Each structure stands twice: as C-alpha cells, then as structure tokens.
C-alpha cells in the first residue's frame, strides 16, 4: 500500500472555512493526517505555492476533499487545486476526489455522476465521520 504524506487534503473557498475548520479539527483529533492550510502556516511560509500546492493535490494526498460552492468556483486558488487534483484523478482509476456540495453550483470537470456528500444535510461531525471511514477503508 502506498504511503501518502496526507491522508486527506482539503480544497475550499475561504468563505466556507468555518465548516472546514470544524471538520479538520475533528479529523486531526482522530489522528488523520490532514492537509489544511491553517495547520501548515509555517511550512507554507515563503514557498512557491503554485508549485507546492500542485504537488500536494497531485501526489501527496490519498484523497482530496473538495468543498464545492459558488465561492469555490470563483476563486483562482481553488481552481488551481481542483485542476491538480483532476490531473491525478485522470491518471488513476481509484477514487480520489471526494466532493462535498455546499450548494448546487456546477464545477468544471466535476461530473454530476460523481458520488458526493450534500454538506447541507449533515453536521460537521457527521461529515468528519464519513471522511474518517473513507480514509480507514470502512
């Protein structure tokens, strides 16, 4: 089994940070290795983020959880993260991108046939539990 630096990498718009922060905190307490920008402040400081984030989303994470919303669609950085994750998903046949929809916005390259979690129907704790189960293969 391949080792990944992160078991899950989060891609989200800043406007959705409150939900993501709560989920990241619960996963961290469950000893899940999470790439979440607030946990990486020092390691990101001074880095070429364009290249570094491409590495994270294309190579260094077992799964990429995308918190999809209209805010997500409009951001330059989330689009960069999504494109890197999609490049990885294109070359592998295993599940990699795990969408969590926060509204009905269509996101380029995320097919409507891809299974997703409706983030409006579940609590942060429940979503963290789903991610934990996926990471642990349950």
Coordinates of N, CA and C in Angstrom, one line a residue, residues 59-123:
X59 N 0.1 14.6 -5.8 CA 0.9 13.5 -5.5 C 0.9 13.1 -4.0
X60 N 0.7 14.0 -3.1 CA 1.0 13.8 -1.7 C -0.2 13.4 -0.8
X61 N -1.4 13.3 -1.4 CA -2.5 13.0 -0.6 C -3.3 11.8 -1.1
X62 N -3.8 11.0 -0.2 CA -4.5 9.8 -0.5 C -5.9 10.2 -1.2
X63 N -6.5 11.2 -0.6 CA -7.8 11.7 -1.1 C -7.8 13.2 -1.1
X64 N -8.6 13.8 -2.0 CA -8.8 15.3 -2.0 C -10.3 15.5 -1.7
X65 N -10.6 16.2 -0.6 CA -12.0 16.5 -0.3 C -12.2 18.0 -0.8
X66 N -13.1 18.1 -1.7 CA -13.4 19.4 -2.2 C -14.8 19.9 -1.7
X67 N -14.8 21.1 -1.1 CA -16.0 21.7 -0.5 C -16.5 22.6 -1.6
X68 N -17.4 22.1 -2.4 CA -17.9 22.8 -3.6 C -19.0 23.8 -3.3
X69 N -18.8 25.0 -3.9 CA -19.8 26.1 -3.7 C -19.6 27.1 -4.8
X70 N -20.5 28.1 -4.9 CA -20.3 29.2 -5.8 C -19.0 29.9 -5.5
X71 N -18.7 30.1 -4.2 CA -17.4 30.7 -3.8 C -16.2 29.9 -4.3
X72 N -16.3 28.6 -4.2 CA -15.2 27.7 -4.7 C -15.0 28.0 -6.2
X73 N -16.1 28.0 -7.0 CA -16.0 28.1 -8.4 C -15.3 29.4 -8.8
X74 N -15.4 30.5 -8.0 CA -15.0 31.8 -8.4 C -13.5 32.1 -8.0
X75 N -12.9 31.2 -7.2 CA -11.5 31.5 -6.7 C -10.4 31.0 -7.6
X76 N -9.4 31.7 -7.8 CA -8.2 31.3 -8.6 C -7.5 30.1 -7.9
X77 N -7.3 30.2 -6.6 CA -6.5 29.1 -6.0 C -7.3 27.8 -5.9
X78 N -8.6 27.9 -5.7 CA -9.4 26.6 -5.6 C -9.4 26.0 -7.0
X79 N -9.4 26.8 -8.0 CA -9.4 26.2 -9.4 C -8.1 25.6 -9.7
X80 N -7.0 26.2 -9.2 CA -5.7 25.6 -9.3 C -5.6 24.2 -8.6
X81 N -6.1 24.2 -7.4 CA -6.1 22.9 -6.6 C -7.0 21.9 -7.3
X82 N -8.1 22.3 -7.8 CA -9.0 21.4 -8.5 C -8.4 20.8 -9.7
X83 N -7.7 21.6 -10.5 CA -7.1 21.2 -11.7 C -5.9 20.2 -11.4
X84 N -5.2 20.4 -10.4 CA -4.1 19.5 -9.9 C -4.7 18.2 -9.5
X85 N -5.8 18.2 -8.7 CA -6.5 17.0 -8.3 C -7.1 16.2 -9.5
X86 N -7.6 17.0 -10.4 CA -8.2 16.3 -11.6 C -7.1 15.6 -12.4
X87 N -6.0 16.2 -12.5 CA -4.9 15.6 -13.3 C -4.5 14.3 -12.6
X88 N -4.5 14.2 -11.3 CA -4.3 12.9 -10.6 C -5.4 12.0 -10.9
X89 N -6.6 12.4 -10.7 CA -7.8 11.5 -10.9 C -7.8 11.0 -12.3
X90 N -7.4 11.7 -13.3 CA -7.4 11.3 -14.7 C -6.4 10.1 -14.9
X91 N -5.3 10.1 -14.2 CA -4.3 9.1 -14.4 C -4.5 7.8 -13.6
X92 N -5.4 7.9 -12.6 CA -5.7 6.8 -11.7 C -7.2 6.4 -11.9
X93 N -7.5 5.2 -11.6 CA -8.8 4.7 -11.7 C -9.5 4.5 -10.3
X94 N -8.7 4.9 -9.3 CA -9.3 4.8 -7.9 C -9.9 6.1 -7.6
X95 N -10.8 6.0 -6.6 CA -11.5 7.2 -6.1 C -10.4 8.1 -5.5
X96 N -10.5 9.4 -5.8 CA -9.5 10.3 -5.3 C -10.2 11.6 -4.8
X97 N -11.0 12.2 -5.7 CA -11.8 13.4 -5.4 C -13.1 13.0 -4.7
X98 N -13.2 13.6 -3.5 CA -14.4 13.3 -2.7 C -15.2 14.7 -2.6
X99 N -16.2 14.9 -3.4 CA -16.9 16.2 -3.3 C -17.9 16.3 -2.2
X100 N -17.9 17.5 -1.6 CA -18.9 17.8 -0.6 C -19.6 19.1 -1.2
X101 N -20.8 18.9 -1.5 CA -21.5 20.1 -2.2 C -22.2 20.9 -1.1
X102 N -21.9 22.2 -1.1 CA -22.4 23.2 -0.2 C -23.6 24.0 -0.8
X103 N -23.7 23.9 -2.1 CA -24.8 24.4 -2.9 C -24.9 23.7 -4.2
X104 N -25.7 24.2 -5.1 CA -25.9 23.4 -6.4 C -25.0 23.9 -7.5
X105 N -24.0 24.7 -7.2 CA -23.1 25.2 -8.3 C -22.4 24.1 -9.0
X106 N -22.5 24.2 -10.4 CA -21.7 23.2 -11.2 C -20.3 23.7 -11.2
X107 N -19.4 22.7 -11.0 CA -17.9 23.0 -11.0 C -17.3 22.3 -12.2
X108 N -16.6 23.0 -13.0 CA -16.0 22.5 -14.2 C -15.2 21.2 -13.9
X109 N -15.4 20.1 -14.7 CA -14.7 18.9 -14.5 C -15.2 18.0 -13.4
X110 N -16.1 18.4 -12.6 CA -16.7 17.5 -11.6 C -18.1 17.1 -12.2
X111 N -18.1 15.8 -12.6 CA -19.2 15.3 -13.3 C -20.4 15.1 -12.3
X112 N -21.6 15.3 -12.8 CA -22.8 15.2 -12.0 C -23.0 13.7 -11.6
X113 N -22.3 12.8 -12.2 CA -22.4 11.4 -11.9 C -21.4 10.9 -10.8
X114 N -20.6 11.9 -10.3 CA -19.7 11.6 -9.2 C -20.4 11.6 -7.9
X115 N -20.3 10.5 -7.1 CA -21.0 10.5 -5.8 C -20.4 11.6 -4.9
X116 N -21.3 12.2 -4.2 CA -21.0 13.3 -3.4 C -21.7 13.3 -2.0
X117 N -21.3 14.1 -1.1 CA -22.0 14.3 0.2 C -22.6 15.7 0.1
X118 N -23.9 15.7 0.4 CA -24.6 17.0 0.5 C -24.3 17.7 1.8
X119 N -23.4 18.7 1.8 CA -23.0 19.3 3.0 C -24.1 20.1 3.7
X120 N -25.2 20.3 3.1 CA -26.3 21.0 3.7 C -27.2 20.0 4.6
X121 N -27.0 18.7 4.4 CA -27.8 17.7 5.1 C -27.2 17.1 6.3
X122 N -25.9 17.3 6.5 CA -25.1 16.7 7.6 C -24.3 17.7 8.4
X123 N -24.1 17.4 9.6 CA -23.3 18.2 10.5 C -21.8 18.0 10.2

